[in-house]
mmCIF file of C-alpha atoms in Angstrom:
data_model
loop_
_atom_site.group_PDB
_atom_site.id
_atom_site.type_symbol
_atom_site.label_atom_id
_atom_site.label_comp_id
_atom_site.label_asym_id
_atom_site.label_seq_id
_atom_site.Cartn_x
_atom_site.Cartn_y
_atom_site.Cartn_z
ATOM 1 C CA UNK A 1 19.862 -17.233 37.207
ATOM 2 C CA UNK A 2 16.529 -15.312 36.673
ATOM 3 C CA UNK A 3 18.636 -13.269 34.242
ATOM 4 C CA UNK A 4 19.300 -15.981 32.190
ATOM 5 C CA UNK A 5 15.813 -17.233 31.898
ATOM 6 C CA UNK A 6 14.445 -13.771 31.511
ATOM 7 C CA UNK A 7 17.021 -13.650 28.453
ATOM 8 C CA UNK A 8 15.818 -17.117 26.954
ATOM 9 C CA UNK A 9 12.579 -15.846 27.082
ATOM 10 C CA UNK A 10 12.668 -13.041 25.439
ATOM 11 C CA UNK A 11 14.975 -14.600 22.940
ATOM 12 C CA UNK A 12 11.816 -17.525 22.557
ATOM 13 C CA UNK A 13 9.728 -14.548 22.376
ATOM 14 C CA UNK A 14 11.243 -12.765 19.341
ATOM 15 C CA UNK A 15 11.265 -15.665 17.481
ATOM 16 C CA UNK A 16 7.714 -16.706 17.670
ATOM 17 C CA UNK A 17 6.941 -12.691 16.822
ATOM 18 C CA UNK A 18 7.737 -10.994 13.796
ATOM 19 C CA UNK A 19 6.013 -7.891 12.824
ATOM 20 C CA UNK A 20 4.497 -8.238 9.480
ATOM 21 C CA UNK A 21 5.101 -6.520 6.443
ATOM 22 C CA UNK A 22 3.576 -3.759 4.500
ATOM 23 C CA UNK A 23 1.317 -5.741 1.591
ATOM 24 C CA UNK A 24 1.172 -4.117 -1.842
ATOM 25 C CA UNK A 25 -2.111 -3.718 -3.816
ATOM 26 C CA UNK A 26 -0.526 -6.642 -6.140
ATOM 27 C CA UNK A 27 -1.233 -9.070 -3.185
ATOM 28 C CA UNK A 28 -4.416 -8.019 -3.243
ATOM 29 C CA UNK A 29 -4.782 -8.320 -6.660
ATOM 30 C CA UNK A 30 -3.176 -11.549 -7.167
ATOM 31 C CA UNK A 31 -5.615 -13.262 -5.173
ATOM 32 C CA UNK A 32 -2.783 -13.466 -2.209
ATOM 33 C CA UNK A 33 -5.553 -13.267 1.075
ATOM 34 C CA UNK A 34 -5.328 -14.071 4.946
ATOM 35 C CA UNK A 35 -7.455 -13.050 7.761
ATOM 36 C CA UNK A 36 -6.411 -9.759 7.635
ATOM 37 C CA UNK A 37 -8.569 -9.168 4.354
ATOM 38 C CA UNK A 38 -12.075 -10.043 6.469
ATOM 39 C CA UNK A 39 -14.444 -6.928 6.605
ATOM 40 C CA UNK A 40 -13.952 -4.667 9.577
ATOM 41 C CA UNK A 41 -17.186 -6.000 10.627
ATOM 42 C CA UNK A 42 -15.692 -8.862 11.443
ATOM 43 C CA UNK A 43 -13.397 -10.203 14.314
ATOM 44 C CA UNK A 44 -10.246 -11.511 13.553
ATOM 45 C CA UNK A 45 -7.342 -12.809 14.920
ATOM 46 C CA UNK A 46 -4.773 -9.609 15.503
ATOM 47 C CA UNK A 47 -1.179 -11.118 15.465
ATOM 48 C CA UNK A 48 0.759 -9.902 18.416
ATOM 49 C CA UNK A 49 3.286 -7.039 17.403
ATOM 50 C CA UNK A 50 7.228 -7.662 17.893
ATOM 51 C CA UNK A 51 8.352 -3.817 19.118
ATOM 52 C CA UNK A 52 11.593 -5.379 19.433
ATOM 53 C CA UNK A 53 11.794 -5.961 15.444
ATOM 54 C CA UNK A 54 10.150 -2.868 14.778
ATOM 55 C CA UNK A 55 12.920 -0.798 16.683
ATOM 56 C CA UNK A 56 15.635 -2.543 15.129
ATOM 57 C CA UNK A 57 13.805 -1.963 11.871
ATOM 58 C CA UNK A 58 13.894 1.576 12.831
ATOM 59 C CA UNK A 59 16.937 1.554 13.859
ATOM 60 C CA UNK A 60 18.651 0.180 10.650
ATOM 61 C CA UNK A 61 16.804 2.367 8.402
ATOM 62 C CA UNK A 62 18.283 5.521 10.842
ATOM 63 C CA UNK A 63 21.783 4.337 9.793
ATOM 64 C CA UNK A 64 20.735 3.391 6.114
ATOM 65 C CA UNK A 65 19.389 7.585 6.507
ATOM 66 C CA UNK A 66 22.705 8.464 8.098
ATOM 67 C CA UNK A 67 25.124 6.857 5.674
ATOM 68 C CA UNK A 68 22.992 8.057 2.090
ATOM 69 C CA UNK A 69 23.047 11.995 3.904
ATOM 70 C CA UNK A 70 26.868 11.396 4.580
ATOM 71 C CA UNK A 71 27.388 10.386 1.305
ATOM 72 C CA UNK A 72 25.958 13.484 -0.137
ATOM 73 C CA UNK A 73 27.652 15.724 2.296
ATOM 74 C CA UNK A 74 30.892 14.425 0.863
ATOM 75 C CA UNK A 75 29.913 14.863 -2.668
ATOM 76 C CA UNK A 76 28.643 18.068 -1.805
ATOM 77 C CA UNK A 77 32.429 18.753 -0.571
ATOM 78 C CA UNK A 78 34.382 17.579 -3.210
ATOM 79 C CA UNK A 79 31.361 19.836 -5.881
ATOM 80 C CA UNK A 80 32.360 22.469 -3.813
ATOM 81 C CA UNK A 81 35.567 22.113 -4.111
ATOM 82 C CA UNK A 82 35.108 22.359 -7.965
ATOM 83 C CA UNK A 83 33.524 25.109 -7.962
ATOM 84 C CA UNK A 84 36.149 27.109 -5.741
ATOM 85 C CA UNK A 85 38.680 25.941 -8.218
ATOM 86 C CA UNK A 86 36.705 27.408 -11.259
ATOM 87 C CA UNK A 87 35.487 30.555 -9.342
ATOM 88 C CA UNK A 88 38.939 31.233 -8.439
ATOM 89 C CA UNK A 89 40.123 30.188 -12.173
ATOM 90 C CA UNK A 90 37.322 32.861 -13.468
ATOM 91 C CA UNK A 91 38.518 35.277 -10.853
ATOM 92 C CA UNK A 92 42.233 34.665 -12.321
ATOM 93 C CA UNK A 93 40.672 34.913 -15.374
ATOM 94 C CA UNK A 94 38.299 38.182 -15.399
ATOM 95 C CA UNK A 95 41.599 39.906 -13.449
ATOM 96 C CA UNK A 96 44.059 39.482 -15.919
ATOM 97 C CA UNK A 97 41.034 40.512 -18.632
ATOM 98 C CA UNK A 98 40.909 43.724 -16.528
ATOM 99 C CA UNK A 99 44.211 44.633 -16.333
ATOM 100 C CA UNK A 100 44.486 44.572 -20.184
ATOM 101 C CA UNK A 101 41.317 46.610 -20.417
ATOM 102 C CA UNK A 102 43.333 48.945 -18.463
ATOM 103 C CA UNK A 103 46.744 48.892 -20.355
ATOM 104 C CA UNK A 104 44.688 49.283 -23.423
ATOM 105 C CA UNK A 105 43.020 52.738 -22.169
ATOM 106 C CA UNK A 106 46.399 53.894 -20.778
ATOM 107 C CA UNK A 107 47.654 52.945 -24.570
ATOM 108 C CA UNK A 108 44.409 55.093 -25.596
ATOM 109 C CA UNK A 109 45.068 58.260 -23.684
ATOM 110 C CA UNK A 110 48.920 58.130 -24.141
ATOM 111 C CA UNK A 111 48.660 57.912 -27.728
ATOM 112 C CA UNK A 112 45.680 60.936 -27.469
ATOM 113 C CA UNK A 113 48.198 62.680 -25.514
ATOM 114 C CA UNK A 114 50.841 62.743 -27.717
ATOM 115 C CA UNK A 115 47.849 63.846 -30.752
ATOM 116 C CA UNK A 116 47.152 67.021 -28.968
ATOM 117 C CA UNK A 117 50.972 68.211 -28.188
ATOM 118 C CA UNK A 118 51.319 67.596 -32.166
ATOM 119 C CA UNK A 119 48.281 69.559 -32.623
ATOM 120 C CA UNK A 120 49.534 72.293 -30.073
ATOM 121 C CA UNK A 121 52.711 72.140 -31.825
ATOM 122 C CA UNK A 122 51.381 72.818 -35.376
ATOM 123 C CA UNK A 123 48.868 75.418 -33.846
ATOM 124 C CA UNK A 124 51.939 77.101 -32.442
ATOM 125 C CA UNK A 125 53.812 77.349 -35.357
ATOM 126 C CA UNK A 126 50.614 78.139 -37.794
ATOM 127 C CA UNK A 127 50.157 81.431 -35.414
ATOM 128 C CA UNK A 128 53.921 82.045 -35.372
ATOM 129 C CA UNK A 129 53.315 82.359 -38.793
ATOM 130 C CA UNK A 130 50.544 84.630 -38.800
ATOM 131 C CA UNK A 131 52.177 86.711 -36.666
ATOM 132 C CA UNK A 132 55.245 86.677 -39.131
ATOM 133 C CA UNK A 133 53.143 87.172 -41.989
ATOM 134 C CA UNK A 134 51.330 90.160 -39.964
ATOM 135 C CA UNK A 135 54.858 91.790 -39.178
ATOM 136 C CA UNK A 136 55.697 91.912 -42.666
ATOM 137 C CA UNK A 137 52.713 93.210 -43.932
ATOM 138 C CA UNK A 138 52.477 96.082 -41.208
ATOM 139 C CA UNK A 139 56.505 96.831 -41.786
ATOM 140 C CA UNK A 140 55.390 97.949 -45.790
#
């Protein structure tokens, strides 16, 4: 049973203790002032300190911590899950740009192609001619 008096007393204990809270400068300011405002001159009563609170304090703000960094760990996800979608929309994108590009210089040189065999063509036939004309003119 010294368990379950040890237990009540540190039950009575955290009740009569609770660690006090950080005070703003409007407490100050307001006029708001206990014996914690004497000059460090002076002695004053120093409430006892509940570690008990404190820990839990700490404890809950770990978890607060924990839950706001998995939150942004998800969003973080599902932004970059966005932005594989659009890189791989631009990628889809920029390909099917390229592959025009490409059709469009094969279009180019085809068509140049086809320019010069005309032009070798007429080229052949102007010195066919020549050499006509310069058969008849030796023949006379």
């Amino acid at each position: 049973m010294d368990v379950d008096r040890h237990v009540q007393e540190q039950a009575s204990r955290r009740a009569e203790l609770h660690t006090p809270e950080p005070r703003t400068s409007n407490d100050r300011l307001n006029g708001h002032r206990d014996h914690t405002d004497r000059s460090p001159s002076t002695p004053g009563h120093l409430a006892p300190f509940d570690w008990d609170d404190f820990e839990s304090r700490y404890e809950q703000a770990l978890a607060e911590a924990n839950n706001e960094e998995k939150e942004l760990l998800e969003e973080f996800e599902r932004l970059v899950k966005y932005f594989n979608v659009w890189a791989s929309a631009a990628s889809v994108h920029d390909n099917e740009r390229g592959i025009k590009r490409l059709q469009t210089r094969e279009r180019y040189v085809k068509i140049a192609e086809q320019s010069l065999v005309q032009k070798k063509k007429h080229l052949t036939e102007v010195v066919r001619a020549f050499q006509s004309a310069l058969a008849l003119l030796s023949q006379s």
